[in-house]
């Protein structure tokens, strides 16, 4: 089992690399694959559509956020976006994305946009230009929108590596079978991540270090994590 860099941030979309992580958590990202025709609106996008005219897909729980639009660039509809993926090179081959307004959950309806161009400025920022968005007034309406791709296109990670969104929601059990609660967040630390485990019967969350001495097994199919509690962990 190998333990590469972990992702930035408190959730699956904003991880922070650690120096020597004990468990591999990766930012949710994707490799470019064809989108099934059934998931794309058959209605062609007009040359200069308004937001209201854009086709909207049904709500579904299968998106991962790879960027967030922060500002406009120039007068011709280009936007700047903060990169929220461990694989920024994917923007070089990006052909379409799905946008939702600020604060929208992953299961909210998202609008499909065809990508005309994507230019990575550095590891933190990318410039995006969408078909039909040709004026700064249109680009301004997208400020704060999240840029997502289907979760089905997520990179297949090597054994022992996980996306943060896969960890959040798992039930946590001790090696003796005691249910400690459910993972509600992942906090990044300098040396390793912390699983925030919440139990309705407890007054405070339990913080479990994501190290192999504690986390013994992650079973995504069963939806559970098996841990071994070290001395003092329940007192944190």
Coordinates of C-alpha atoms in Angstrom, one line a residue, residues 53-156:
X53 CA -32.3 29.5 -22.0
X54 CA -29.6 27.1 -21.0
X55 CA -30.7 23.4 -20.8
X56 CA -30.9 22.1 -17.2
X57 CA -30.2 18.5 -16.3
X58 CA -32.3 16.7 -13.7
X59 CA -31.0 16.6 -10.1
X60 CA -28.7 13.8 -9.4
X61 CA -26.0 12.8 -6.9
X62 CA -23.2 12.2 -9.4
X63 CA -21.2 15.4 -9.8
X64 CA -17.8 16.4 -8.4
X65 CA -16.7 20.0 -8.3
X66 CA -13.4 20.8 -10.1
X67 CA -13.4 24.6 -10.0
X68 CA -15.2 27.7 -8.8
X69 CA -15.6 30.8 -10.9
X70 CA -14.1 33.8 -9.1
X71 CA -14.1 36.7 -11.6
X72 CA -14.3 37.8 -15.2
X73 CA -11.4 38.4 -17.5
X74 CA -11.6 40.9 -20.3
X75 CA -14.8 41.9 -22.1
X76 CA -15.5 38.8 -24.2
X77 CA -17.0 36.5 -21.7
X78 CA -13.9 34.8 -20.3
X79 CA -14.0 33.9 -16.6
X80 CA -11.3 33.1 -14.1
X81 CA -11.9 30.0 -11.8
X82 CA -10.1 28.7 -8.8
X83 CA -8.9 25.1 -9.4
X84 CA -10.3 22.5 -7.0
X85 CA -8.8 19.4 -8.4
X86 CA -5.5 17.5 -8.0
X87 CA -5.3 17.1 -11.7
X88 CA -5.2 20.5 -13.3
X89 CA -4.0 19.0 -16.6
X90 CA -7.5 17.8 -17.2
X91 CA -8.6 21.3 -18.2
X92 CA -6.5 21.0 -21.3
X93 CA -8.9 18.4 -22.6
X94 CA -12.1 19.7 -21.1
X95 CA -15.0 19.8 -23.5
X96 CA -18.0 20.4 -21.3
X97 CA -18.9 21.2 -17.7
X98 CA -22.0 21.6 -15.5
X99 CA -22.5 24.7 -13.5
X100 CA -24.6 25.6 -10.5
X101 CA -25.0 28.8 -8.5
X102 CA -23.1 29.5 -5.2
X103 CA -24.2 27.3 -2.4
X104 CA -26.0 24.8 -4.5
X105 CA -25.7 21.2 -3.3
X106 CA -24.2 18.5 -5.5
X107 CA -27.7 17.1 -6.1
X108 CA -29.0 20.4 -7.4
X109 CA -29.9 20.8 -11.1
X110 CA -26.9 21.9 -13.1
X111 CA -26.6 23.7 -16.4
X112 CA -24.5 22.2 -19.2
X113 CA -21.9 24.5 -20.8
X114 CA -19.7 23.6 -23.7
X115 CA -16.1 24.7 -23.2
X116 CA -14.6 26.7 -26.0
X117 CA -11.2 27.1 -24.3
X118 CA -9.5 26.4 -21.0
X119 CA -6.2 28.0 -20.1
X120 CA -4.4 27.0 -16.9
X121 CA -2.6 30.0 -15.5
X122 CA -1.0 28.3 -12.6
X123 CA -1.8 25.5 -10.1
X124 CA -4.5 27.6 -8.5
X125 CA -6.3 29.3 -11.4
X126 CA -7.7 28.6 -14.9
X127 CA -9.3 30.8 -17.5
X128 CA -12.5 29.4 -19.0
X129 CA -14.5 30.4 -22.1
X130 CA -17.9 28.9 -22.8
X131 CA -19.8 28.6 -26.0
X132 CA -22.5 31.3 -26.0
X133 CA -20.9 33.4 -23.3
X134 CA -19.4 36.2 -25.3
X135 CA -19.9 39.3 -23.2
X136 CA -18.7 40.5 -19.9
X137 CA -22.3 41.0 -18.8
X138 CA -23.0 37.3 -19.3
X139 CA -19.7 36.3 -17.6
X140 CA -20.6 38.4 -14.6
X141 CA -23.7 36.3 -14.0
X142 CA -21.5 33.2 -13.5
X143 CA -19.4 34.7 -10.7
X144 CA -19.4 32.2 -7.8
X145 CA -20.8 29.3 -9.8
X146 CA -19.2 25.9 -9.2
X147 CA -17.8 24.0 -12.2
X148 CA -18.5 20.3 -12.0
X149 CA -18.2 17.1 -14.0
X150 CA -20.0 13.7 -13.7
X151 CA -18.7 11.6 -10.8
X152 CA -18.8 8.6 -13.2
X153 CA -15.7 10.1 -14.9
X154 CA -13.6 10.3 -11.7
X155 CA -10.1 9.0 -11.9
X156 CA -9.8 5.4 -10.8

